[in-house]
mmCIF file of C-alpha atoms in Angstrom:
data_model
loop_
_atom_site.group_PDB
_atom_site.id
_atom_site.type_symbol
_atom_site.label_atom_id
_atom_site.label_comp_id
_atom_site.label_asym_id
_atom_site.label_seq_id
_atom_site.Cartn_x
_atom_site.Cartn_y
_atom_site.Cartn_z
ATOM 1 C CA ASP X 18 126.539 155.828 49.909
ATOM 2 C CA ALA X 19 128.416 157.879 48.362
ATOM 3 C CA GLY X 20 129.230 157.439 44.676
ATOM 4 C CA ILE X 21 127.541 157.002 41.706
ATOM 5 C CA THR X 22 124.236 154.448 41.174
ATOM 6 C CA GLN X 23 121.797 153.653 38.701
ATOM 7 C CA SER X 24 118.426 152.129 38.857
ATOM 8 C CA PRO X 25 117.074 149.638 37.849
ATOM 9 C CA ARG X 26 120.230 147.168 37.421
ATOM 10 C CA TYR X 27 118.145 145.363 35.221
ATOM 11 C CA LYS X 28 114.886 146.121 32.332
ATOM 12 C CA ILE X 29 112.991 144.212 30.121
ATOM 13 C CA THR X 30 110.494 146.304 28.348
ATOM 14 C CA GLU X 31 108.371 146.346 24.839
ATOM 15 C CA THR X 32 109.019 147.973 22.076
ATOM 16 C CA GLY X 33 107.143 151.329 21.700
ATOM 17 C CA ARG X 34 106.946 151.810 25.801
ATOM 18 C CA GLN X 35 108.730 154.847 27.268
ATOM 19 C CA VAL X 36 111.460 153.942 29.679
ATOM 20 C CA THR X 37 113.461 156.290 32.169
ATOM 21 C CA LEU X 38 117.017 155.047 33.702
ATOM 22 C CA MET X 39 118.078 156.754 36.890
ATOM 23 C CA CYS X 40 121.352 158.027 37.419
ATOM 24 C CA HIS X 41 122.200 159.875 40.848
ATOM 25 C CA GLN X 42 125.860 160.898 42.182
ATOM 26 C CA THR X 43 126.728 162.024 45.268
ATOM 27 C CA TRP X 44 129.690 163.925 44.701
ATOM 28 C CA SER X 45 128.247 167.195 43.370
ATOM 29 C CA HIS X 46 130.284 166.532 40.289
ATOM 30 C CA SER X 47 129.344 169.374 37.726
ATOM 31 C CA TYR X 48 129.440 167.132 34.559
ATOM 32 C CA MET X 49 127.283 163.790 33.760
ATOM 33 C CA PHE X 50 127.235 161.964 30.627
ATOM 34 C CA TRP X 51 125.324 158.583 29.669
ATOM 35 C CA TYR X 52 127.049 156.179 27.587
ATOM 36 C CA ARG X 53 126.145 152.776 25.597
ATOM 37 C CA GLN X 54 127.867 149.776 25.351
ATOM 38 C CA ASP X 55 127.276 147.469 22.476
ATOM 39 C CA LEU X 56 129.420 144.614 21.334
ATOM 40 C CA GLY X 57 131.323 145.600 18.603
ATOM 41 C CA HIS X 58 130.787 149.935 19.070
ATOM 42 C CA GLY X 59 132.452 150.409 22.463
ATOM 43 C CA LEU X 60 131.250 153.089 24.527
ATOM 44 C CA ARG X 61 129.219 155.687 22.943
ATOM 45 C CA LEU X 62 127.728 158.966 24.164
ATOM 46 C CA ILE X 63 124.271 159.670 24.295
ATOM 47 C CA TYR X 64 123.841 162.921 26.096
ATOM 48 C CA TYR X 65 125.700 165.031 28.704
ATOM 49 C CA SER X 66 125.447 167.768 30.661
ATOM 50 C CA ALA X 67 127.757 170.787 32.452
ATOM 51 C CA ALA X 68 125.382 171.380 34.901
ATOM 52 C CA ALA X 69 121.870 171.777 36.008
ATOM 53 C CA ASP X 70 119.715 172.718 33.295
ATOM 54 C CA ILE X 71 122.390 172.313 30.639
ATOM 55 C CA THR X 72 122.606 169.439 28.557
ATOM 56 C CA ASP X 73 123.626 168.734 24.945
ATOM 57 C CA LYS X 74 123.757 165.805 22.402
ATOM 58 C CA GLY X 75 126.597 163.436 21.784
ATOM 59 C CA GLU X 76 127.276 160.578 19.380
ATOM 60 C CA VAL X 77 124.046 159.027 19.798
ATOM 61 C CA PRO X 78 121.361 161.020 20.989
ATOM 62 C CA ASP X 79 118.120 160.068 18.744
ATOM 63 C CA GLY X 80 115.512 158.535 20.580
ATOM 64 C CA TYR X 81 116.708 159.830 24.033
ATOM 65 C CA VAL X 82 115.510 162.650 25.926
ATOM 66 C CA VAL X 83 117.916 163.716 29.045
ATOM 67 C CA SER X 84 117.119 166.063 31.787
ATOM 68 C CA ARG X 85 118.794 167.422 34.812
ATOM 69 C CA SER X 86 116.856 169.821 37.434
ATOM 70 C CA LYS X 87 119.615 168.891 40.278
ATOM 71 C CA THR X 88 123.045 168.808 39.827
ATOM 72 C CA GLU X 89 123.081 165.150 41.457
ATOM 73 C CA ASN X 90 120.478 163.557 39.244
ATOM 74 C CA PHE X 91 120.738 162.787 35.213
ATOM 75 C CA PRO X 92 118.016 160.572 34.431
ATOM 76 C CA LEU X 93 117.554 159.390 30.404
ATOM 77 C CA THR X 94 114.529 158.851 28.879
ATOM 78 C CA LEU X 95 113.467 156.234 26.117
ATOM 79 C CA GLU X 96 110.351 158.139 24.576
ATOM 80 C CA SER X 97 109.357 154.951 22.556
ATOM 81 C CA ALA X 98 112.168 152.003 22.917
ATOM 82 C CA THR X 99 113.101 150.247 20.063
ATOM 83 C CA ARG X 100 115.010 146.955 19.628
ATOM 84 C CA SER X 101 118.039 148.626 18.749
ATOM 85 C CA GLN X 102 117.760 150.670 21.959
ATOM 86 C CA THR X 103 118.771 147.016 23.586
ATOM 87 C CA SER X 104 122.232 147.961 25.492
ATOM 88 C CA VAL X 105 124.201 148.148 28.362
ATOM 89 C CA TYR X 106 123.591 152.002 29.547
ATOM 90 C CA PHE X 107 126.380 153.568 31.955
ATOM 91 C CA CYS X 108 126.166 156.981 33.735
ATOM 92 C CA ALA X 109 129.647 158.897 34.739
ATOM 93 C CA SER X 110 130.414 161.912 36.374
ATOM 94 C CA SER X 111 133.362 164.476 36.318
ATOM 95 C CA GLU X 112 134.434 167.125 38.317
ATOM 96 C CA ALA X 113 136.025 168.923 35.491
ATOM 97 C CA LEU X 114 135.703 169.061 31.830
ATOM 98 C CA ALA X 115 138.308 166.860 30.271
ATOM 99 C CA THR X 116 141.554 167.251 32.515
ATOM 100 C CA LEU X 117 140.030 164.759 35.267
ATOM 101 C CA GLY X 118 138.773 161.261 34.907
ATOM 102 C CA GLN X 119 135.114 160.113 34.663
ATOM 103 C CA TYR X 120 133.330 157.906 37.373
ATOM 104 C CA PHE X 121 131.097 155.182 35.851
ATOM 105 C CA GLY X 122 128.147 153.657 37.585
ATOM 106 C CA PRO X 123 127.509 150.020 37.598
ATOM 107 C CA GLY X 124 125.585 150.179 34.332
ATOM 108 C CA THR X 125 121.882 149.267 33.682
ATOM 109 C CA ARG X 126 121.355 146.270 31.410
ATOM 110 C CA LEU X 127 117.989 146.972 29.146
ATOM 111 C CA THR X 128 116.299 144.537 26.726
ATOM 112 C CA VAL X 129 113.680 145.777 24.528
ATOM 113 C CA THR X 130 111.514 143.211 23.478
ATOM 114 C CA ASP D 25 142.548 162.451 19.230
ATOM 115 C CA ALA D 26 146.042 160.084 19.339
ATOM 116 C CA LYS D 27 145.462 156.479 18.440
ATOM 117 C CA THR D 28 147.121 154.212 20.849
ATOM 118 C CA THR D 29 148.117 150.230 20.370
ATOM 119 C CA GLN D 30 148.002 147.717 23.379
ATOM 120 C CA PRO D 31 148.927 144.397 23.556
ATOM 121 C CA PRO D 32 145.578 142.376 23.122
ATOM 122 C CA SER D 33 146.385 140.057 26.452
ATOM 123 C CA MET D 34 148.821 139.687 29.404
ATOM 124 C CA ASP D 35 148.696 137.454 31.968
ATOM 125 C CA CYS D 36 150.310 138.096 35.619
ATOM 126 C CA ALA D 37 151.259 135.978 38.493
ATOM 127 C CA GLU D 38 149.110 137.324 41.630
ATOM 128 C CA GLY D 39 151.315 139.419 44.128
ATOM 129 C CA ARG D 40 153.844 140.319 41.284
ATOM 130 C CA ALA D 41 153.695 143.805 39.319
ATOM 131 C CA ALA D 42 151.631 144.231 36.245
ATOM 132 C CA ASN D 43 153.228 146.379 33.744
ATOM 133 C CA LEU D 44 150.671 147.377 30.558
ATOM 134 C CA PRO D 45 152.253 149.267 27.942
ATOM 135 C CA CYS D 46 150.534 151.518 25.205
ATOM 136 C CA ASN D 47 152.208 153.163 22.262
ATOM 137 C CA HIS D 48 150.720 156.279 21.207
ATOM 138 C CA SER D 49 153.503 157.838 19.011
ATOM 139 C CA THR D 50 151.189 160.361 17.260
ATOM 140 C CA ILE D 51 150.283 162.219 20.743
ATOM 141 C CA SER D 52 150.192 165.780 20.500
ATOM 142 C CA GLY D 53 151.800 168.032 22.984
ATOM 143 C CA ASN D 54 148.023 168.927 24.467
ATOM 144 C CA GLU D 55 147.067 165.386 24.885
ATOM 145 C CA TYR D 56 147.042 163.640 28.272
ATOM 146 C CA VAL D 57 147.155 159.798 28.622
ATOM 147 C CA TYR D 58 144.447 158.545 30.616
ATOM 148 C CA TRP D 59 144.033 154.612 31.905
ATOM 149 C CA TYR D 60 140.521 153.076 32.620
ATOM 150 C CA ARG D 61 139.621 149.416 33.425
ATOM 151 C CA GLN D 62 136.653 147.323 32.942
ATOM 152 C CA ILE D 63 136.015 144.165 35.122
ATOM 153 C CA HIS D 64 133.474 141.893 33.459
ATOM 154 C CA SER D 65 129.997 143.072 33.472
ATOM 155 C CA GLN D 66 130.533 146.484 35.509
ATOM 156 C CA GLY D 67 131.236 150.057 34.747
ATOM 157 C CA PRO D 68 134.488 151.206 33.315
ATOM 158 C CA GLN D 69 136.846 152.550 36.084
ATOM 159 C CA TYR D 70 139.104 155.497 35.724
ATOM 160 C CA ILE D 71 142.635 154.648 37.118
ATOM 161 C CA ILE D 72 145.146 157.290 36.363
ATOM 162 C CA HIS D 73 146.171 160.148 33.856
ATOM 163 C CA GLY D 74 149.271 162.310 33.238
ATOM 164 C CA LEU D 75 150.594 164.541 30.531
ATOM 165 C CA LYS D 76 154.309 163.849 30.761
ATOM 166 C CA ASN D 77 155.813 163.283 34.372
ATOM 167 C CA ASN D 78 155.041 160.181 35.764
ATOM 168 C CA GLU D 79 152.054 159.933 38.279
ATOM 169 C CA THR D 80 151.098 157.669 41.133
ATOM 170 C CA ASN D 81 147.991 157.158 42.846
ATOM 171 C CA GLU D 82 146.840 154.461 45.440
ATOM 172 C CA MET D 83 145.963 152.453 42.640
ATOM 173 C CA ALA D 84 148.659 152.300 40.416
ATOM 174 C CA SER D 85 151.665 154.306 38.621
ATOM 175 C CA LEU D 86 151.902 155.832 35.252
ATOM 176 C CA ILE D 87 155.253 156.162 33.711
ATOM 177 C CA ILE D 88 155.561 158.591 30.431
ATOM 178 C CA THR D 89 158.510 157.875 28.352
ATOM 179 C CA GLU D 90 160.244 161.241 27.711
ATOM 180 C CA ASP D 91 159.317 161.507 24.127
ATOM 181 C CA ARG D 92 155.702 160.914 25.112
ATOM 182 C CA LYS D 93 155.420 158.223 22.349
ATOM 183 C CA SER D 94 154.552 155.365 24.835
ATOM 184 C CA SER D 95 153.686 154.869 28.543
ATOM 185 C CA THR D 96 153.317 152.013 30.738
ATOM 186 C CA LEU D 97 150.546 151.235 33.495
ATOM 187 C CA ILE D 98 151.936 149.520 36.864
ATOM 188 C CA LEU D 99 149.901 147.881 39.311
ATOM 189 C CA PRO D 100 152.659 147.393 41.704
ATOM 190 C CA HIS D 101 150.991 144.140 43.520
ATOM 191 C CA ALA D 102 148.737 142.514 41.256
ATOM 192 C CA THR D 103 145.517 140.703 42.684
ATOM 193 C CA LEU D 104 143.143 138.728 41.079
ATOM 194 C CA ARG D 105 140.655 141.559 41.643
ATOM 195 C CA ASP D 106 142.730 143.109 38.843
ATOM 196 C CA THR D 107 141.821 140.763 36.332
ATOM 197 C CA ALA D 108 139.847 143.273 33.459
ATOM 198 C CA VAL D 109 140.584 144.638 30.390
ATOM 199 C CA TYR D 110 142.509 147.803 30.476
ATOM 200 C CA TYR D 111 142.209 150.828 28.435
ATOM 201 C CA CYS D 112 144.722 153.674 27.243
ATOM 202 C CA ILE D 113 142.996 156.825 25.998
ATOM 203 C CA VAL D 114 145.234 159.614 24.543
ATOM 204 C CA ARG D 115 142.732 162.720 24.302
ATOM 205 C CA VAL D 116 142.834 166.701 24.939
ATOM 206 C CA ALA D 117 142.468 168.423 28.301
ATOM 207 C CA LYS D 118 140.367 171.335 26.836
ATOM 208 C CA TYR D 119 137.017 172.011 25.482
ATOM 209 C CA SER D 120 136.716 171.272 21.541
ATOM 210 C CA GLY D 121 133.463 170.735 21.011
ATOM 211 C CA ALA D 122 130.824 167.956 22.202
ATOM 212 C CA GLY D 123 133.501 165.231 21.207
ATOM 213 C CA SER D 124 135.972 166.482 24.153
ATOM 214 C CA TYR D 125 133.805 164.545 26.545
ATOM 215 C CA GLN D 126 133.680 161.244 24.408
ATOM 216 C CA LEU D 127 135.879 158.792 25.656
ATOM 217 C CA THR D 128 136.694 156.262 22.851
ATOM 218 C CA PHE D 129 137.898 152.864 24.291
ATOM 219 C CA GLY D 130 139.995 150.896 21.933
ATOM 220 C CA LYS D 131 140.098 147.023 22.439
ATOM 221 C CA GLY D 132 142.425 147.430 25.325
ATOM 222 C CA THR D 133 144.661 144.614 27.022
ATOM 223 C CA LYS D 134 143.032 141.865 28.804
ATOM 224 C CA LEU D 135 144.950 141.245 31.830
ATOM 225 C CA SER D 136 144.778 137.592 33.637
ATOM 226 C CA VAL D 137 146.073 137.610 37.249
ATOM 227 C CA ILE D 138 147.078 133.909 37.699
ATOM 228 C CA PRO D 139 146.765 132.685 41.189
#
């Protein structure tokens, strides 16, 4: 199906474990983004990518790693999960830098125990 | 980016037009107005954006006042599925550092479509 998908949709993990959240888009959009959404903080940008092999930090990058070897995929890895990383994670993509909208995936609800 | 002000909540009867206002009195000439919505437990959804002309797409219409200090998102025939929180965002449409990509959602307007 065309669009942007995320997996898993729900994940429970323990403190200290490595977790990877997947994001896949079928539009061939150049730009991809990872956000986290927490009550009281709204959406916060973690990392973004302007193209394959080009990534950069957003507002809250600590504790996260990203890669983008293919245009359509943008995985987010929590190297050693902490309770403060319990959140809902959204991936988004956009065809253009800022003149067009960002299209969001359905989200991954991550709980770190 | 310019600050926006939206009413916290609105009701609309199903089948009627929903008109959601947004004030952005400090908007700059190079800033666009974007609208997104978030239905409960779903990802944010892009709706429409504009600079100074009115815009229409398959989802909604965007009316921007001539002085650009306010705008109105219009859902022409609201359905129950349009119940969501609607966010008005004003931001520049050019690269100006990493923050260019950041979408800053305020509190938005919770629209309830009533049967």
